[in-house]
Amino acid sequence: MAAKSKAKTMIVRLVSTAQTGYFYTTKRLRQGPRLAAIKYDPKVKQRVLFLESKKK
């Protein structure tokens, strides 16, 4: 039986810093840096910074 290898990517959640509870999900490399992106938050109707948190 072959040994299971770990996936090279992982699913992360980008959470809005406007604290609206809105989030995006995306994949990133497991060895890469943490993600941060400016994206649109429809609850406040503007672009805000989204920071990475692990998907539960």
PDB file of C-alpha atoms in Angstrom:
ATOM      1  CA  MET A   1       0.000   0.000   0.000  1.00  0.00           C
ATOM      2  CA  ALA A   2       1.445   3.360  -1.053  1.00  0.00           C
ATOM      3  CA  ALA A   3       1.981   6.056   1.541  1.00  0.00           C
ATOM      4  CA  LYS A   4      -0.349   9.041   1.344  1.00  0.00           C
ATOM      5  CA  SER A   5       1.375  12.262   0.322  1.00  0.00           C
ATOM      6  CA  LYS A   6       0.275  15.665   1.580  1.00  0.00           C
ATOM      7  CA  ALA A   7      -1.401  17.983  -0.867  1.00  0.00           C
ATOM      8  CA  LYS A   8       0.730  20.849  -2.156  1.00  0.00           C
ATOM      9  CA  THR A   9      -2.157  23.290  -1.887  1.00  0.00           C
ATOM     10  CA  MET A  10      -4.579  24.174   0.868  1.00  0.00           C
ATOM     11  CA  ILE A  11      -7.921  25.965   0.961  1.00  0.00           C
ATOM     12  CA  VAL A  12      -7.898  29.243   2.879  1.00  0.00           C
ATOM     13  CA  ARG A  13     -10.540  31.804   3.733  1.00  0.00           C
ATOM     14  CA  LEU A  14      -9.937  35.504   3.044  1.00  0.00           C
ATOM     15  CA  VAL A  15     -11.857  37.405   5.742  1.00  0.00           C
ATOM     16  CA  SER A  16     -12.825  41.074   5.439  1.00  0.00           C
ATOM     17  CA  THR A  17     -11.081  43.515   7.779  1.00  0.00           C
ATOM     18  CA  ALA A  18     -14.281  45.614   7.772  1.00  0.00           C
ATOM     19  CA  GLN A  19     -15.615  42.943  10.195  1.00  0.00           C
ATOM     20  CA  THR A  20     -18.765  42.318   8.182  1.00  0.00           C
ATOM     21  CA  GLY A  21     -18.334  38.555   8.218  1.00  0.00           C
ATOM     22  CA  TYR A  22     -17.934  38.457   4.429  1.00  0.00           C
ATOM     23  CA  PHE A  23     -15.229  36.136   3.081  1.00  0.00           C
ATOM     24  CA  TYR A  24     -13.790  34.616  -0.086  1.00  0.00           C
ATOM     25  CA  THR A  25     -12.299  31.123  -0.326  1.00  0.00           C
ATOM     26  CA  THR A  26      -9.251  30.361  -2.435  1.00  0.00           C
ATOM     27  CA  LYS A  27      -6.364  27.923  -2.774  1.00  0.00           C
ATOM     28  CA  ARG A  28      -2.714  28.680  -2.100  1.00  0.00           C
ATOM     29  CA  LEU A  29       0.521  26.743  -1.921  1.00  0.00           C
ATOM     30  CA  ARG A  30       1.118  25.146   1.456  1.00  0.00           C
ATOM     31  CA  GLN A  31       4.715  26.448   1.539  1.00  0.00           C
ATOM     32  CA  GLY A  32       3.846  29.957   0.318  1.00  0.00           C
ATOM     33  CA  PRO A  33       3.362  33.179   2.289  1.00  0.00           C
ATOM     34  CA  ARG A  34       0.065  34.155   3.891  1.00  0.00           C
ATOM     35  CA  LEU A  35      -2.367  35.866   1.536  1.00  0.00           C
ATOM     36  CA  ALA A  36      -3.674  39.408   1.789  1.00  0.00           C
ATOM     37  CA  ALA A  37      -5.678  41.099  -0.964  1.00  0.00           C
ATOM     38  CA  ILE A  38      -7.842  44.126  -1.564  1.00  0.00           C
ATOM     39  CA  LYS A  39     -11.242  42.902  -2.746  1.00  0.00           C
ATOM     40  CA  TYR A  40     -14.814  44.134  -2.906  1.00  0.00           C
ATOM     41  CA  ASP A  41     -16.994  43.701   0.180  1.00  0.00           C
ATOM     42  CA  PRO A  42     -20.658  44.050  -0.893  1.00  0.00           C
ATOM     43  CA  LYS A  43     -21.879  44.606   2.670  1.00  0.00           C
ATOM     44  CA  VAL A  44     -20.024  47.934   2.966  1.00  0.00           C
ATOM     45  CA  LYS A  45     -20.065  48.555  -0.811  1.00  0.00           C
ATOM     46  CA  GLN A  46     -16.355  49.275  -1.110  1.00  0.00           C
ATOM     47  CA  ARG A  47     -12.990  47.608  -1.565  1.00  0.00           C
ATOM     48  CA  VAL A  48     -11.312  46.574   1.686  1.00  0.00           C
ATOM     49  CA  LEU A  49      -8.342  44.497   2.776  1.00  0.00           C
ATOM     50  CA  PHE A  50      -8.985  40.765   3.153  1.00  0.00           C
ATOM     51  CA  LEU A  51      -6.598  38.682   5.296  1.00  0.00           C
ATOM     52  CA  GLU A  52      -6.101  34.931   5.299  1.00  0.00           C
ATOM     53  CA  SER A  53      -7.453  32.582   7.927  1.00  0.00           C
ATOM     54  CA  LYS A  54      -7.564  28.800   7.718  1.00  0.00           C
ATOM     55  CA  LYS A  55     -10.695  27.119   6.401  1.00  0.00           C
ATOM     56  CA  LYS A  56     -12.413  25.100   9.129  1.00  0.00           C
TER      57      LYS A  56
END
